[in-house]
Amino acid sequence: MSNKKKKRFIFRSVVLAILLGAVVFALVSNFMKDKEAVADGDQAPPFELEQVNGEGAIHLSEDLKGKGVMVNFWATYCDPCKEEMPYMQKLYPEYKEKGVEIVAVSLDATKLRIRNWIDKNHLTFPIVHDKNGTVMEAYGVFDLPASFFINPDGTVERQVLGALTLDRLEGYLKEIVPESEK
């Protein structure tokens, strides 16, 4: 094989490998998006996770039964997550009195990093640590931030991908206030 043919063969092989890689990536991405574990109207998957800024674990189906619950998936390395945290903190006291709980599920690697973020930002709503990513998988979360608004009967009213504004957050929290508190 001549040197010119050899170079052409290598070039074509590289281009073919890149195209095959792109096809595999597209197929896997679509498969992962179709694998949405929780949809609006589904029962929220129960979980039990240790609190970082409180004592003991939070059991979604036991401790928060009968309340509206916002479950927010976040991490300290996620800038949009950090942007919506002040809105959650601002609305938390008002909606806690109305029977709505905010639970932030951190996907960070260490509790120390989460604790530092909580202290720096004076967050008071419960923050739990999903160190193995099992709750994230159960909810089908692949992008951060992701929030699930759960009715007092345990049904997912709405899921929101991406950062929330103060107005949108308040509107979604109003939707899950228990009837007895309206």
Short mmCIF file of C-alpha atoms in Angstrom, two decimals:
data_model
loop_
_atom_site.label_atom_id
_atom_site.label_comp_id
_atom_site.label_asym_id
_atom_site.label_seq_id
_atom_site.Cartn_x
_atom_site.Cartn_y
_atom_site.Cartn_z
CA MET A 1 0.00 0.00 0.00
CA SER A 2 1.39 3.37 -0.97
CA ASN A 3 1.99 6.06 1.59
CA LYS A 4 -0.80 8.20 0.11
CA LYS A 5 -3.33 5.33 0.28
CA LYS A 6 -2.27 4.59 3.84
CA LYS A 7 -2.92 8.20 4.94
CA ARG A 8 -6.31 8.20 3.17
CA PHE A 9 -7.24 4.93 4.90
CA ILE A 10 -6.32 6.33 8.33
CA PHE A 11 -8.22 9.58 7.67
CA ARG A 12 -11.37 7.70 6.60
CA SER A 13 -11.10 5.38 9.58
CA VAL A 14 -10.91 8.33 11.99
CA VAL A 15 -13.90 10.03 10.36
CA LEU A 16 -15.90 6.79 10.53
CA ALA A 17 -14.99 6.32 14.21
CA ILE A 18 -16.13 9.88 15.01
CA LEU A 19 -19.43 9.35 13.19
CA LEU A 20 -20.05 6.06 15.00
CA GLY A 21 -19.29 7.75 18.32
CA ALA A 22 -21.79 10.50 17.54
CA VAL A 23 -24.50 7.96 16.67
CA VAL A 24 -23.89 5.99 19.89
CA PHE A 25 -23.96 9.20 21.94
CA ALA A 26 -27.27 10.28 20.36
CA LEU A 27 -28.85 6.87 20.99
CA VAL A 28 -27.72 6.74 24.62
CA SER A 29 -28.89 10.33 25.24
CA ASN A 30 -32.34 9.59 23.84
CA PHE A 31 -32.58 6.37 25.81
CA MET A 32 -31.71 8.19 29.04
CA LYS A 33 -34.30 10.92 28.40
CA ASP A 34 -36.97 8.35 27.64
CA LYS A 35 -36.14 6.63 30.91
CA GLU A 36 -37.94 9.31 32.91
CA ALA A 37 -38.76 7.60 36.17
CA VAL A 38 -41.32 10.03 37.54
CA ALA A 39 -43.97 11.89 35.56
CA ASP A 40 -46.61 14.38 36.59
CA GLY A 41 -49.50 12.48 38.20
CA ASP A 42 -47.28 9.62 39.46
CA GLN A 43 -46.86 8.77 43.13
CA ALA A 44 -43.62 10.30 44.39
CA PRO A 45 -41.02 7.62 45.08
CA PRO A 46 -40.49 7.36 48.84
CA PHE A 47 -37.05 7.97 50.24
CA GLU A 48 -35.18 8.17 53.50
CA LEU A 49 -32.08 10.37 53.63
CA GLU A 50 -29.98 11.79 56.46
CA GLN A 51 -30.25 15.50 57.08
CA VAL A 52 -27.14 17.63 56.82
CA ASN A 53 -28.56 20.61 58.74
CA GLY A 54 -30.81 18.74 61.15
CA GLU A 55 -30.93 15.60 63.20
CA GLY A 56 -31.89 12.19 61.89
CA ALA A 57 -33.32 11.18 58.58
CA ILE A 58 -36.27 12.48 56.61
CA HIS A 59 -38.74 9.85 55.44
CA LEU A 60 -40.75 11.37 52.63
CA SER A 61 -43.77 9.10 52.99
CA GLU A 62 -43.82 9.13 56.82
CA ASP A 63 -42.50 12.47 58.11
CA LEU A 64 -44.12 14.62 55.44
CA LYS A 65 -47.39 12.74 54.98
CA GLY A 66 -50.29 15.13 54.42
CA LYS A 67 -48.05 18.08 53.55
CA GLY A 68 -47.23 19.63 50.23
CA VAL A 69 -43.56 18.93 49.49
CA MET A 70 -41.08 20.49 47.13
CA VAL A 71 -38.17 18.13 46.51
CA ASN A 72 -35.29 20.03 44.93
CA PHE A 73 -32.21 18.27 43.53
CA TRP A 74 -29.10 20.44 43.60
CA ALA A 75 -25.34 20.57 44.13
CA THR A 76 -22.87 23.25 45.16
CA TYR A 77 -21.10 22.96 41.78
CA CYS A 78 -24.32 23.88 39.94
CA ASP A 79 -24.58 27.66 39.42
CA PRO A 80 -28.31 27.71 38.50
CA CYS A 81 -28.96 25.69 41.70
CA LYS A 82 -27.21 28.35 43.75
CA GLU A 83 -29.27 31.09 42.09
CA GLU A 84 -32.62 29.64 43.17
CA MET A 85 -31.64 28.83 46.76
CA PRO A 86 -32.27 32.40 48.06
CA TYR A 87 -35.82 32.24 46.64
CA MET A 88 -36.43 28.94 48.40
CA GLN A 89 -35.13 30.40 51.66
CA LYS A 90 -37.24 33.54 51.29
CA LEU A 91 -40.51 31.60 50.81
CA TYR A 92 -39.76 28.74 53.21
CA PRO A 93 -41.05 30.27 56.51
CA GLU A 94 -44.34 31.44 54.95
CA TYR A 95 -45.09 28.15 53.20
CA LYS A 96 -43.96 25.98 56.10
CA GLU A 97 -46.74 27.61 58.13
CA LYS A 98 -49.16 26.76 55.31
CA GLY A 99 -48.24 23.06 55.42
CA VAL A 100 -45.63 22.97 52.65
CA GLU A 101 -42.13 21.61 53.25
CA ILE A 102 -39.07 22.23 51.11
CA VAL A 103 -36.51 19.42 51.05
CA ALA A 104 -33.30 20.02 49.13
CA VAL A 105 -31.51 16.84 48.06
CA SER A 106 -27.81 17.52 47.65
CA LEU A 107 -25.82 15.44 45.21
CA ASP A 108 -22.45 16.74 46.38
CA ALA A 109 -19.67 14.32 47.24
CA THR A 110 -19.15 15.34 50.87
CA LYS A 111 -21.25 16.60 53.76
CA LEU A 112 -18.52 19.11 54.65
CA ARG A 113 -18.97 20.93 51.34
CA ILE A 114 -22.76 20.98 51.81
CA ARG A 115 -22.45 22.15 55.43
CA ASN A 116 -20.16 25.02 54.36
CA TRP A 117 -22.67 26.11 51.71
CA ILE A 118 -25.57 25.98 54.20
CA ASP A 119 -23.65 28.03 56.78
CA LYS A 120 -22.50 30.59 54.24
CA ASN A 121 -26.06 31.11 52.93
CA HIS A 122 -28.00 30.74 56.21
CA LEU A 123 -30.37 28.12 54.81
CA THR A 124 -32.98 26.81 57.25
CA PHE A 125 -35.05 24.37 55.16
CA PRO A 126 -34.12 20.69 55.45
CA ILE A 127 -31.19 19.62 53.30
CA VAL A 128 -30.47 15.92 52.87
CA HIS A 129 -27.54 14.14 51.26
CA ASP A 130 -28.04 11.62 48.45
CA LYS A 131 -24.44 10.46 48.44
CA ASN A 132 -25.09 7.35 46.33
CA GLY A 133 -27.46 9.03 43.87
CA THR A 134 -30.19 6.45 44.51
CA VAL A 135 -32.95 9.02 45.06
CA MET A 136 -31.78 10.95 42.02
CA GLU A 137 -32.12 7.76 39.97
CA ALA A 138 -35.53 6.96 41.44
CA TYR A 139 -36.79 10.38 40.32
CA GLY A 140 -35.07 10.14 36.93
CA VAL A 141 -33.01 13.29 37.43
CA PHE A 142 -30.18 13.85 34.93
CA ASP A 143 -29.86 17.64 34.86
CA LEU A 144 -29.63 20.09 37.75
CA PRO A 145 -31.49 21.79 39.21
CA ALA A 146 -34.65 19.70 39.14
CA SER A 147 -37.67 20.26 41.37
CA PHE A 148 -40.71 18.11 42.07
CA PHE A 149 -43.85 19.61 43.60
CA ILE A 150 -45.75 16.91 45.46
CA ASN A 151 -49.38 17.20 46.63
CA PRO A 152 -50.39 16.30 50.19
CA ASP A 153 -51.63 12.93 48.85
CA GLY A 154 -48.13 12.09 47.58
CA THR A 155 -48.80 12.71 43.89
CA VAL A 156 -46.30 14.63 41.77
CA GLU A 157 -48.19 17.75 40.74
CA ARG A 158 -45.40 19.12 38.59
CA GLN A 159 -41.72 18.70 37.85
CA VAL A 160 -39.54 21.59 36.76
CA LEU A 161 -36.12 21.31 35.17
CA GLY A 162 -33.87 24.32 35.44
CA ALA A 163 -33.67 27.23 37.83
CA LEU A 164 -36.83 28.79 39.22
CA THR A 165 -37.58 32.47 39.55
CA LEU A 166 -39.19 33.77 42.73
CA ASP A 167 -42.56 34.20 41.02
CA ARG A 168 -42.59 30.75 39.43
CA LEU A 169 -41.51 29.12 42.68
CA GLU A 170 -44.25 30.83 44.65
CA GLY A 171 -46.86 29.87 42.06
CA TYR A 172 -45.87 26.21 42.23
CA LEU A 173 -45.78 26.23 46.04
CA LYS A 174 -49.34 27.65 46.08
CA GLU A 175 -50.47 24.65 44.01
CA ILE A 176 -49.43 22.18 46.70
CA VAL A 177 -50.76 23.92 49.83
CA PRO A 178 -53.01 21.43 51.66
CA GLU A 179 -56.75 22.20 51.37
CA SER A 180 -56.99 22.58 55.16
CA GLU A 181 -54.53 25.52 55.03
CA LYS A 182 -56.09 27.48 52.14
#
